Each structure stands twice: as structure tokens, then as C-alpha cells.
Amino acid sequence: MLREGGTIKHISFYTSLIQSMGYDPQCALLEIRLLYDGKIRQYQDVPEDIWYRMRDHFHPDNYFRRHICGRFEEVILPAPEKCGS
């Protein structure tokens, strides 16, 4: 699901895997930008409590791998075009 009419505000994390993430509680939509490719992954129907647990977890990378990957449908958003390309 690509969100129309806006973007989700991300907070920076800079772990070994995650660069930033954001959550839209009205749509139950989680977005995660990974460091290794810079692309945003969207996950639909993510309960708000999972967002808070992941955001506050001591190791958000581990939480992401255990509780998000493979449990929610993933959509990888196209990378934005760079200026001058």
C-alpha cells in the first residue's frame, strides 16, 4: 500500500540495520528505512503496541527481525530519484 497524500514522519535510529522508522496510527502503517540500501519498507496492519515496543526496545534490529519480518506483508517503496539524474 503506497500512502497517498503525505508521508510518515520518521525518527532516526542508526542501528546496524535501521536508519529510521515511522508509524501512522490511523492507517496502522509502519515504515522502516534500512541502512544497507536506503529503501523504505512499509508494513500494513501493524498494531500500535508493536510500534511502541520496537521504538523503545533496547535492540530494535532484533525486534524488527523477530516481530516484523515475515509476520506482516512488506512493500518496498521505489527509491526517490536523485537530483541531476
Short mmCIF file of C-alpha atoms in Angstrom, two decimals:
data_model
loop_
_atom_site.label_atom_id
_atom_site.label_comp_id
_atom_site.label_asym_id
_atom_site.label_seq_id
_atom_site.Cartn_x
_atom_site.Cartn_y
_atom_site.Cartn_z
CA MET A 1 0.00 0.00 0.00
CA LEU A 2 1.55 3.26 -1.06
CA ARG A 3 0.26 6.13 1.06
CA GLU A 4 -1.38 8.87 -0.90
CA GLY A 5 -1.36 12.49 0.15
CA GLY A 6 1.54 12.57 2.56
CA THR A 7 4.42 10.87 4.15
CA ILE A 8 5.01 9.39 7.55
CA LYS A 9 7.42 11.31 9.75
CA HIS A 10 10.43 9.15 10.56
CA ILE A 11 12.66 9.19 13.60
CA SER A 12 16.36 8.39 13.22
CA PHE A 13 17.76 5.25 14.77
CA TYR A 14 21.16 4.48 13.24
CA THR A 15 21.45 0.94 14.49
CA SER A 16 23.44 -1.62 12.50
CA LEU A 17 20.32 -2.31 10.37
CA ILE A 18 17.79 0.52 10.74
CA GLN A 19 18.35 4.12 9.65
CA SER A 20 14.90 5.46 10.52
CA MET A 21 11.32 4.42 11.10
CA GLY A 22 7.88 5.93 11.39
CA TYR A 23 4.33 4.90 12.14
CA ASP A 24 0.88 6.15 11.13
CA PRO A 25 -1.64 5.02 13.78
CA GLN A 26 -4.67 5.96 11.65
CA CYS A 27 -3.57 3.56 8.90
CA ALA A 28 -1.68 1.10 11.16
CA LEU A 29 1.22 1.55 8.73
CA LEU A 30 4.83 1.06 9.77
CA GLU A 31 7.71 2.33 7.63
CA ILE A 32 11.33 1.32 8.13
CA ARG A 33 14.32 2.63 6.16
CA LEU A 34 17.21 0.19 6.22
CA LEU A 35 20.81 1.32 6.18
CA TYR A 36 22.17 -1.12 3.64
CA ASP A 37 20.06 0.05 0.68
CA GLY A 38 18.28 3.20 1.93
CA LYS A 39 14.90 1.94 0.71
CA ILE A 40 11.75 2.25 2.79
CA ARG A 41 9.78 -0.85 3.63
CA GLN A 42 6.10 -0.49 4.50
CA TYR A 43 4.21 -2.92 6.70
CA GLN A 44 0.40 -2.80 6.87
CA ASP A 45 -1.93 -3.62 9.75
CA VAL A 46 0.78 -3.28 12.39
CA PRO A 47 -0.78 -2.78 15.82
CA GLU A 48 0.26 0.40 17.59
CA ASP A 49 1.68 -1.50 20.57
CA ILE A 50 4.18 -3.24 18.28
CA TRP A 51 5.36 0.16 17.05
CA TYR A 52 5.91 1.38 20.62
CA ARG A 53 7.68 -1.82 21.66
CA MET A 54 10.00 -1.69 18.68
CA ARG A 55 10.72 2.01 19.08
CA ASP A 56 11.56 1.60 22.77
CA HIS A 57 13.33 -1.78 22.52
CA PHE A 58 16.97 -1.97 23.62
CA HIS A 59 17.80 -3.76 20.33
CA PRO A 60 15.31 -2.54 17.66
CA ASP A 61 17.16 -4.59 14.99
CA ASN A 62 16.40 -7.82 16.86
CA TYR A 63 12.80 -6.77 17.49
CA PHE A 64 12.39 -5.99 13.78
CA ARG A 65 13.74 -9.40 12.74
CA ARG A 66 11.65 -11.32 15.28
CA HIS A 67 8.34 -9.47 15.26
CA ILE A 68 8.02 -7.66 11.91
CA CYS A 69 9.90 -9.57 9.18
CA GLY A 70 7.77 -12.38 7.79
CA ARG A 71 4.82 -11.53 10.02
CA PHE A 72 3.50 -8.54 8.07
CA GLU A 73 3.28 -8.05 4.34
CA GLU A 74 6.22 -5.99 3.11
CA VAL A 75 6.12 -3.43 0.30
CA ILE A 76 9.43 -1.91 -0.75
CA LEU A 77 8.94 1.65 -1.97
CA PRO A 78 10.83 2.78 -5.06
CA ALA A 79 13.92 4.79 -4.26
CA PRO A 80 13.46 8.52 -4.88
CA GLU A 81 15.29 9.86 -7.91
CA LYS A 82 18.38 11.88 -7.16
CA CYS A 83 18.64 15.48 -8.32
CA GLY A 84 20.52 15.86 -11.58
CA SER A 85 19.87 12.27 -12.69
#
